[in-house]
Coordinates of C-alpha atoms and ligand atoms in Angstrom, one line a residue:
X1 CA 18.4 21.8 16.1
X2 CA 15.2 23.0 14.5
X3 CA 11.7 22.0 15.3
X4 CA 11.7 19.1 12.9
X5 CA 15.0 17.7 14.2
X6 CA 13.7 18.1 17.8
X7 CA 10.6 16.3 16.9
X8 CA 12.4 13.4 15.3
X9 CA 14.9 13.2 18.2
X10 CA 12.1 13.3 20.8
X11 CA 10.2 10.5 18.9
X12 CA 13.3 8.4 18.7
X13 CA 14.1 8.8 22.4
X14 CA 10.7 7.3 23.4
X15 CA 12.1 4.0 22.0
X16 CA 8.9 2.6 20.5
X17 CA 8.9 -1.0 19.3
X18 CA 8.2 -0.6 15.6
X19 CA 5.5 -2.5 13.8
X20 CA 5.4 -0.1 10.9
X21 CA 7.5 0.9 8.0
X22 CA 10.4 1.2 7.3
X23 CA 11.4 -2.5 7.3
X24 CA 14.9 -2.0 8.7
X25 CA 13.2 -0.9 12.0
X26 CA 16.1 1.5 12.8
X27 CA 18.6 -1.3 13.2
X28 CA 22.2 -0.2 12.6
X29 CA 23.3 -3.6 11.4
X30 CA 21.8 -2.9 7.9
X31 CA 23.9 0.3 7.6
X32 CA 27.3 -0.8 8.9
X33 CA 30.0 0.8 6.8
X34 CA 27.3 3.1 5.2
X35 CA 28.6 6.6 5.8
X36 CA 25.6 8.9 5.5
X37 CA 27.6 12.1 5.1
X38 CA 30.3 11.0 2.8
X39 CA 28.0 8.8 0.6
X40 CA 25.6 11.7 0.0
X41 CA 27.1 12.5 -3.4
X42 CA 26.0 13.4 -6.9
X43 CA 26.8 12.0 -10.3
X44 CA 30.6 12.4 -10.3
X45 CA 33.3 10.7 -12.4
X46 CA 33.2 7.0 -11.6
X47 CA 29.7 7.1 -9.9
X48 CA 27.6 6.5 -13.0
X49 CA 24.2 8.0 -13.8
X50 CA 20.8 6.7 -12.8
X51 CA 19.1 7.8 -16.0
X52 CA 21.6 6.2 -18.3
X53 CA 23.5 3.7 -16.2
X54 CA 26.7 2.1 -17.6
X55 CA 28.9 1.7 -14.6
X56 CA 28.4 0.9 -10.9
X57 CA 24.7 1.7 -11.0
X58 CA 24.2 -0.6 -14.0
X59 CA 26.0 -3.4 -12.1
X60 CA 23.8 -2.9 -9.0
X61 CA 20.7 -2.9 -11.2
X62 CA 21.7 -6.2 -12.8
X63 CA 22.3 -7.8 -9.5
X64 CA 19.0 -6.6 -8.2
X65 CA 17.2 -8.0 -11.3
X66 CA 18.9 -11.3 -10.6
X67 CA 17.9 -11.3 -6.9
X68 CA 14.2 -10.4 -7.6
X69 CA 13.9 -12.6 -10.7
X70 CA 13.4 -9.8 -13.3
X71 CA 14.8 -9.3 -16.7
X72 CA 15.5 -5.7 -16.0
X73 CA 15.2 -3.6 -12.8
X74 CA 15.0 0.2 -12.3
X75 CA 15.8 1.9 -9.0
X76 CA 13.1 4.4 -7.8
X77 CA 13.9 7.4 -5.6
X78 CA 10.4 8.7 -5.1
X79 CA 9.0 5.6 -3.6
X80 CA 6.6 3.1 -5.1
X81 CA 4.5 6.1 -6.0
X82 CA 6.7 6.9 -9.0
X83 CA 6.6 3.3 -10.2
X84 CA 2.8 3.2 -10.4
X85 CA 2.8 6.5 -12.3
X86 CA 5.6 5.4 -14.7
X87 CA 3.8 2.1 -15.5
X88 CA 0.8 4.1 -16.9
X89 CA 2.9 6.7 -18.7
X90 CA 4.8 3.8 -20.4
X91 CA 1.8 2.2 -22.0
X92 CA 1.4 2.9 -25.7
X93 CA -1.7 1.1 -26.9
X94 CA -4.0 3.6 -25.1
X95 CA -6.2 5.2 -27.8
X96 CA -9.9 4.6 -27.0
X97 CA -8.9 2.0 -24.4
X98 CA -9.3 1.9 -20.7
X99 CA -7.1 0.5 -18.0
X100 CA -8.4 -1.9 -15.4
X101 CA -7.8 -0.5 -12.0
X102 CA -9.0 -1.5 -8.5
X103 CA -11.2 1.1 -7.0
X104 CA -9.2 0.8 -3.8
X105 CA -5.8 1.2 -5.4
X106 CA -3.2 3.4 -3.7
X107 CA -3.6 7.1 -4.6
X108 CA -0.4 7.0 -6.7
X109 CA -2.4 4.8 -9.1
X110 CA -5.0 7.5 -9.2
X111 CA -2.3 10.2 -9.9
X112 CA -1.0 7.9 -12.6
X113 CA -4.4 8.2 -14.3
X114 CA -4.1 12.0 -14.1
X115 CA -0.6 12.1 -15.5
X116 CA -1.3 9.6 -18.3
X117 CA -4.8 10.6 -19.2
X118 CA -5.9 7.0 -19.2
X119 CA -9.5 6.2 -18.5
X120 CA -10.1 3.8 -15.6
X121 CA -12.3 0.7 -15.7
X122 CA -12.8 0.1 -12.0
X123 CA -12.9 -3.2 -10.3
X124 CA -14.7 -3.2 -6.9
X125 CA -12.8 -5.0 -4.2
X126 CA -14.3 -7.8 -2.0
X127 CA -14.9 -6.3 1.4
X128 CA -14.3 -8.8 4.2
X129 CA -17.3 -8.7 6.5
X130 CA -15.3 -9.5 9.7
X131 CA -12.8 -6.7 9.1
X132 CA -14.9 -4.4 7.0
X133 CA -11.8 -3.9 4.8
X134 CA -11.0 -4.5 1.1
X135 CA -8.9 -7.6 1.2
X136 CA -9.3 -9.2 -2.2
X137 CA -9.3 -8.4 -5.9
X138 CA -12.6 -9.6 -7.3
X139 CA -11.4 -12.1 -9.9
X140 CA -14.5 -14.3 -9.8
X141 CA -17.1 -11.6 -10.2
X142 CA -15.2 -9.4 -12.6
X143 CA -15.2 -10.2 -16.3
X144 CA -12.3 -8.5 -17.9
X145 CA -12.8 -7.4 -21.6
X146 CA -9.2 -7.9 -22.6
X147 CA -9.7 -6.6 -26.1
X148 CA -10.9 -3.3 -24.7
X149 CA -8.2 -2.4 -22.3
X150 CA -4.6 -1.3 -22.6
X151 CA -3.5 -2.9 -19.3
X152 CA -4.7 -4.5 -16.1
X153 CA -3.3 -3.0 -13.0
X154 CA -3.7 -4.9 -9.7
X155 CA -2.4 -4.7 -6.1
X156 CA -0.8 -7.9 -4.9
X157 CA -0.7 -8.3 -1.9
X158 CA -3.2 -5.9 -0.3
X159 CA -2.0 -3.5 2.4
X160 CA -3.2 -6.1 4.9
X161 CA -1.2 -9.0 3.5
X162 CA -3.8 -10.9 1.5
X163 CA -3.0 -12.1 -1.9
X164 CA -5.6 -12.8 -4.6
X165 CA -5.3 -15.5 -7.3
X166 CA -2.9 -13.6 -9.6
X167 CA -1.9 -16.7 -11.4
X168 CA -5.6 -17.2 -12.3
X169 CA -5.6 -13.7 -13.8
X170 CA -2.5 -14.4 -15.9
X171 CA -4.1 -17.6 -17.1
X172 CA -7.3 -15.7 -18.0
X173 CA -5.2 -13.3 -20.0
X174 CA -3.5 -16.2 -21.9
X175 CA -6.8 -17.8 -22.6
X176 CA -8.2 -14.6 -23.9
X177 CA -5.5 -14.6 -26.7
X178 CA -4.7 -11.0 -26.0
X179 CA -1.3 -9.7 -25.1
X180 CA -2.5 -7.1 -22.6
X181 CA 0.1 -6.2 -20.0
X182 CA -0.5 -7.0 -16.3
X183 CA 0.9 -4.4 -14.0
X184 CA 1.4 -5.3 -10.4
X185 CA 1.7 -3.0 -7.4
X186 CA 3.6 -5.4 -5.1
X187 CA 4.6 -2.5 -2.8
X188 CA 3.9 -4.5 0.3
X189 CA 5.5 -7.7 -0.9
X190 CA 9.1 -6.9 -1.8
X191 CA 10.2 -9.7 0.5
X192 CA 8.4 -12.4 -1.5
X193 CA 11.6 -14.3 -2.4
X194 CA 11.0 -17.7 -0.8
X195 CA 8.4 -20.3 0.0
X196 CA 7.8 -18.6 3.3
X197 CA 5.6 -16.1 1.5
X198 CA 3.2 -16.0 -1.4
X199 CA 5.0 -16.3 -4.8
X200 CA 6.2 -13.0 -6.3
X201 CA 4.2 -11.5 -9.1
X202 CA 7.2 -11.8 -11.5
X203 CA 7.1 -15.6 -10.9
X204 CA 3.4 -15.6 -11.7
X205 CA 4.0 -13.9 -15.0
X206 CA 3.3 -10.2 -14.5
X207 CA 4.9 -7.8 -16.9
X208 CA 5.8 -4.9 -14.6
X209 CA 6.1 -5.2 -10.8
X210 CA 6.6 -2.5 -8.3
X211 CA 8.4 -3.2 -4.9
X212 CA 8.4 -0.5 -2.2
X213 CA 11.6 -1.9 -0.7
X214 CA 11.5 0.4 2.2
X215 CA 8.3 -1.0 3.6
X216 CA 9.4 -4.5 4.5
X217 CA 13.1 -4.7 3.4
X218 CA 16.0 -2.7 4.7
X219 CA 16.1 0.1 2.1
X220 CA 15.8 3.7 3.2
X221 CA 12.3 5.3 3.1
X222 CA 11.4 6.5 -0.4
X223 CA 13.5 3.9 -2.2
X224 CA 11.8 1.3 -4.4
X225 CA 12.3 -0.8 -7.5
X226 CA 10.4 -1.4 -10.7
X227 CA 10.9 -4.8 -12.3
X228 CA 10.2 -5.7 -15.9
X229 CA 10.0 -9.0 -17.8
X230 CA 8.9 -9.6 -21.4
X231 CA 8.2 -7.1 -24.1
X232 CA 4.5 -6.2 -23.6
X233 CA 5.5 -2.8 -22.2
X234 CA 8.2 -0.8 -24.1
X235 CA 11.3 -0.5 -22.0
X236 CA 12.3 2.7 -23.8
X237 CA 9.0 4.3 -22.8
X238 CA 9.4 3.1 -19.3
X239 CA 12.9 4.7 -19.1
X240 CA 11.6 7.9 -20.6
X241 CA 8.8 8.0 -18.1
X242 CA 11.1 7.5 -15.2
X243 CA 13.3 10.3 -16.6
X244 CA 10.3 12.6 -16.6
X245 CA 9.2 11.7 -13.1
X246 CA 12.4 11.2 -11.1
X247 CA 14.9 13.8 -9.9
X248 CA 18.0 14.6 -12.1
X249 CA 19.9 14.5 -8.8
X250 CA 19.2 11.0 -7.5
X251 CA 20.2 10.4 -3.9
X252 CA 23.1 7.9 -3.8
X253 CA 22.0 7.1 -0.2
X254 CA 18.7 5.8 -1.5
X255 CA 20.1 3.9 -4.4
X256 CA 22.9 2.3 -2.5
X257 CA 20.5 1.4 0.3
X258 CA 18.5 -0.4 -2.5
X259 CA 21.6 -2.4 -3.5
X260 CA 22.1 -3.5 0.1
X261 CA 18.4 -4.3 0.6
X262 CA 18.7 -6.8 -2.2
X263 CA 21.6 -8.5 -0.5
X264 CA 19.9 -8.6 2.9
X265 CA 16.7 -9.9 1.3
X266 CA 18.5 -13.1 0.6
X267 CA 19.1 -13.7 4.4
X268 CA 16.0 -15.8 4.8
X269 CA 16.8 -16.8 8.3
X270 CA 15.8 -13.3 9.4
X271 CA 12.2 -14.2 8.4
X272 CA 12.3 -17.9 9.4
X273 CA 12.8 -17.1 13.0
X274 CA 9.9 -14.7 13.0
X275 CA 7.4 -17.1 11.5
X276 CA 7.6 -19.3 14.6
X277 CA 7.0 -16.4 16.9
X278 CA 4.0 -15.3 14.8
X279 CA 2.6 -18.8 15.1
X280 CA 3.0 -18.6 18.8
X281 CA 1.2 -15.3 18.9
X282 CA -1.7 -16.9 17.0
X283 CA -1.8 -19.7 19.6
X284 CA -1.7 -17.4 22.6
X285 CA -4.1 -14.7 21.6
X286 CA -5.8 -16.0 18.5
X287 CA -9.0 -16.8 20.3
X288 CA -9.6 -13.4 22.0
X289 CA -9.1 -11.3 18.8
X290 CA -10.1 -12.0 15.3
X291 CA -6.7 -12.3 13.6
X292 CA -6.4 -12.7 9.8
X293 CA -4.4 -16.0 9.2
X294 CA -3.9 -18.8 6.8
X295 CA -7.2 -20.2 8.0
X296 CA -8.8 -17.4 5.9
X297 CA -7.3 -18.8 2.6
X298 CA -10.1 -19.8 0.3
X299 CA -12.6 -17.3 1.6
X300 CA -13.5 -13.8 0.2
X301 CA -11.0 -14.0 -2.7
X302 CA -8.1 -14.7 -0.4
X303 CA -5.6 -17.0 -2.1
X304 CA -2.7 -16.6 0.3
X305 CA -1.9 -14.7 3.4
X306 CA 1.4 -13.0 4.3
X307 CA 1.9 -13.8 8.0
X308 CA 4.3 -10.9 8.4
X309 CA 1.4 -8.6 8.5
X310 CA -0.7 -9.1 11.6
X311 CA -4.2 -7.8 11.1
X312 CA -6.2 -7.9 14.3
X313 CA -9.9 -7.1 14.8
X314 CA -10.5 -6.1 18.4
X315 CA -14.3 -6.5 18.4
X316 CA -14.3 -9.9 20.1
X317 CA -12.5 -8.3 23.0
X318 CA -15.1 -5.6 23.3
X319 CA -12.5 -2.8 23.1
X320 CA -12.2 -0.3 20.3
X321 CA -9.0 -0.5 18.2
X322 CA -8.0 3.1 19.1
X323 CA -8.3 2.3 22.8
X324 CA -6.2 -0.9 22.3
X325 CA -3.6 1.2 20.4
X326 CA -3.5 3.7 23.2
X327 CA -2.9 0.9 25.8
X328 CA -0.2 -0.8 23.7
X329 CA 1.6 2.5 23.1
X330 CA 1.5 3.7 26.6
X331 CA 2.1 0.5 28.5
X332 CA 4.2 -1.4 26.0
X333 CA 5.7 1.2 23.7
X334 CA 4.3 -0.7 20.7
X335 CA 3.7 1.4 17.6
X336 CA 1.5 -0.2 14.9
X337 CA 1.4 0.6 11.2
X338 CA -2.3 1.7 11.2
X339 CA -5.7 1.3 12.7
X340 CA -9.3 2.2 12.3
X341 CA -12.3 1.8 14.6
X342 CA -12.0 -2.0 14.9
X343 CA -8.7 -3.2 13.3
X344 CA -5.0 -2.8 14.0
X345 CA -2.3 -3.7 11.5
X346 CA 1.1 -4.7 12.8
X347 CA 3.8 -4.9 10.2
X348 CA 6.9 -7.0 10.5
X349 CA 10.0 -6.2 8.5
X350 CA 13.4 -7.7 7.8
X351 CA 14.6 -5.7 10.8
X352 CA 12.0 -7.2 13.2
X353 CA 13.5 -9.5 15.8
X354 CA 11.9 -12.5 17.6
X355 CA 12.0 -10.5 20.8
X356 CA 9.8 -7.8 19.1
X357 CA 7.2 -10.3 18.2
X358 CA 7.3 -11.9 21.7
X359 CA 6.8 -8.4 23.1
X360 CA 3.8 -7.8 20.9
X361 CA 2.4 -11.2 22.1
X362 CA 2.9 -10.1 25.7
X363 CA 1.2 -6.7 25.0
X364 CA -1.8 -8.5 23.4
X365 CA -2.0 -10.9 26.3
X366 CA -2.0 -8.1 28.8
X367 CA -4.7 -6.3 26.7
X368 CA -6.8 -9.4 26.9
X369 CA -6.4 -9.5 30.6
X370 CA -7.3 -5.9 31.3
X371 CA -10.1 -5.8 28.6
X372 CA -13.0 -6.0 31.1
X373 CA -11.9 -2.7 32.7
X374 CA -11.7 -0.8 29.5
X375 CA -14.6 -2.2 27.5
X376 CA -16.5 0.3 25.4
X377 CA -20.0 1.2 26.6
X378 CA -23.1 -0.6 25.3
X379 CA -23.9 2.3 23.0
X380 CA -20.7 1.8 21.0
X381 CA -21.0 -1.8 20.1
X382 CA -18.8 -2.6 17.0
X383 CA -21.7 -3.5 14.7
X384 CA -23.1 -0.1 15.3
X385 CA -19.8 1.5 14.3
X386 CA -19.5 -0.4 11.0
X387 CA -19.2 1.9 8.1
X388 CA -20.4 1.4 4.6
X389 CA -17.1 1.7 2.8
X390 CA -18.0 1.9 -0.9
X391 CA -20.9 3.6 -2.4
X392 CA -22.1 2.3 -5.9
X393 CA -19.7 3.6 -8.6
X394 CA -20.7 7.1 -9.6
X395 CA -21.0 7.9 -13.3
X396 CA -17.7 9.1 -14.8
X397 CA -18.3 12.3 -16.9
X398 CA -14.7 13.3 -17.3
X399 CA -11.5 11.4 -17.1
X400 CA -9.4 12.1 -13.9
X401 CA -7.0 14.1 -16.1
X402 CA -9.7 16.2 -17.7
X403 CA -11.2 16.9 -14.3
X404 CA -7.8 17.7 -12.8
X405 CA -7.2 20.5 -15.4
X406 CA -10.8 21.8 -15.6
X407 CA -11.8 25.1 -13.9
X408 CA -13.3 24.5 -10.5
X409 CA -15.2 26.2 -7.8
X410 CA -16.2 25.4 -4.3
X411 CA -19.8 25.0 -3.3
X412 CA -21.7 23.9 -0.2
X413 CA -21.6 20.2 0.0
X414 CA -25.4 19.9 0.5
X415 CA -25.9 21.6 -2.9
X416 CA -23.6 19.3 -4.8
X417 CA -25.9 16.5 -6.0
X418 CA -25.5 15.9 -9.7
X419 CA -22.4 18.1 -10.1
X420 CA -19.1 16.8 -11.4
X421 CA -16.6 16.5 -8.5
X422 CA -13.3 18.3 -8.8
X423 CA -11.4 16.4 -6.1
X424 CA -10.9 12.7 -5.2
X425 CA -12.2 12.0 -1.7
X426 CA -11.3 8.8 0.1
X427 CA -12.1 7.4 3.5
X428 CA -8.8 6.6 5.3
X429 CA -8.0 4.0 6.3
X430 CA -8.4 2.0 4.1
X431 CA -8.3 4.8 1.4
X432 CA -11.1 3.7 -1.0
X433 CA -12.3 6.7 -3.0
X434 CA -16.0 7.5 -2.3
X435 CA -15.8 9.6 -5.4
X436 CA -13.0 10.3 -8.0
X437 CA -12.5 13.6 -9.7
X438 CA -14.6 13.7 -12.9
X439 CA -17.4 11.7 -11.5
X440 CA -20.9 12.8 -10.8
X441 CA -22.0 13.2 -7.2
X442 CA -24.8 10.7 -6.5
X443 CA -27.3 10.4 -3.6
X444 CA -25.2 7.7 -2.1
X445 CA -21.9 9.6 -2.2
X446 CA -23.6 12.7 -0.9
X447 CA -25.2 11.0 2.0
X448 CA -21.9 9.3 2.9
X449 CA -20.1 12.6 2.9
X450 CA -22.9 14.4 4.8
X451 CA -23.1 11.8 7.5
X452 CA -19.4 11.6 8.1
X453 CA -18.4 13.0 11.4
X454 CA -14.7 12.1 11.8
X455 CA -12.1 13.8 9.7
X456 CA -10.6 10.6 8.4
X457 CA -10.6 11.7 4.8
X458 CA -7.9 12.0 2.2
X459 CA -8.1 14.6 -0.5
X460 CA -11.2 16.5 0.9
X461 CA -10.3 20.1 1.2
X462 CA -13.6 21.2 2.6
X463 CA -14.4 18.6 5.3
X464 CA -14.4 21.3 8.0
X465 CA -16.4 23.8 6.1
X466 CA -18.7 21.2 4.5
X467 CA -17.8 22.4 1.0
X468 CA -16.7 20.6 -2.1
X469 CA -14.8 21.4 -5.3
X470 CA -16.8 20.9 -8.4
X471 CA -16.0 21.3 -12.1
X472 CA -17.3 24.6 -13.5
X473 CA -19.4 25.1 -16.6
X474 CA -20.6 21.5 -16.9
Ligands
PLP501 C1 -0.4 -0.4 -2.2 C2 0.6 0.7 -2.2 N1 1.1 1.0 -3.4 C3 2.0 2.0 -3.5 C4 2.3 2.8 -2.5 C5 3.3 3.9 -2.6 O1 4.5 3.5 -2.2 P1 5.6 4.6 -1.6 O2 5.1 5.0 -0.2 O3 6.8 3.8 -1.6 O4 5.6 5.7 -2.5 C6 1.8 2.5 -1.2 C7 2.1 3.3 0.0 O5 1.7 3.2 1.1 C8 0.9 1.5 -1.1 O6 0.3 1.2 0.1

């Protein structure tokens, strides 16, 4: 076995309790009868074709559309990423128009802007003061000029499981009298198929909806679905876009795992028994941590909360999140989805068992009990570690596509004020761009970049050398 195989095998042997993607959590029961070697086939007689399905793939797609409530469904084999990109490529009324995009969208949305050439009209998120994270789409403070945009792209739910008032957005569109498509990145809400969870974006009237089915359902990593209803977006353009973006040798392992994921998604009992355990977790440790819960509904743009994502702020305990993660990993073998200085996100999936949640509760109780011995020193109090996440929007000089293809050079960061940036730089987590390629470097952006000490940046090639790519010949 090579290094990669050794690494995977070594990781697996440690037997971590998974609170991260994929949603199947490594449970064999989702793959009984699924023969990985003999199912790894290509488009052979009788096996249909992903890009022009007429046989067994077509049947599986129709069934998936029925399960998820779509008029038509496409299987994606390059994750939700390709779904966001295809949504933008499929738009046709784009001349002189912008597309509404949340500033904190996933980077596949930003790459969709590069591929399509669309110009963004950014919506700033509401940053929740307790968590210092972008938890809500800013529907109240954002006036959308429907006549000036070719589409409105939103993320529902957020990574952290908060859902904004999407139905309010759909109503606003209807009242505007414009037929602008609403495109929804529901990557983290593929399991919204019952009253246990917020309503699905399709139910609320969205036109295109993306589900990363590997995140919370049982599909293999990298498999996702794109659902369509109505005629606001051309299905022909959508098919053509997916044909450009997806492999001509689609993995049958991925697409047949999607078929199965749809079937398992209907087994609601798998979630019902987890809900009780999560309620018990809130009861037992809810007072020693700040946990996002249904009590937060109605505040900071939060319209609903998905309880299957457990977001915990560790500040009330007086212990930093990384220290808590270290303790939970080492003493309880618990592996979360992600964390920053103060927050930890634990993600449940369809493969999570009640025992897993009980184990997490036990780990958190133990953490509470030992907290006095691992508290951070006075000098590192949480309020002092709060970061300013989003600088004011810099002026866009070029579109992301123009900037991507422009000639660039690297200069020292401290000399970059006023230049057009040639790379998109985001603080991760949560991944909000401080500056997007094509924008001018402002005082605020520069001081944010200059003052950053940790290397938690995405897309910044020159963090170590304190250099930055700028567009040449501005
Ligand atoms: C909100 C959001 N959208 C889209 C994606 C991309 O999905 P995938 O990882 O399936 O490509 C992610 C991935 O983390 C995401 O968080």
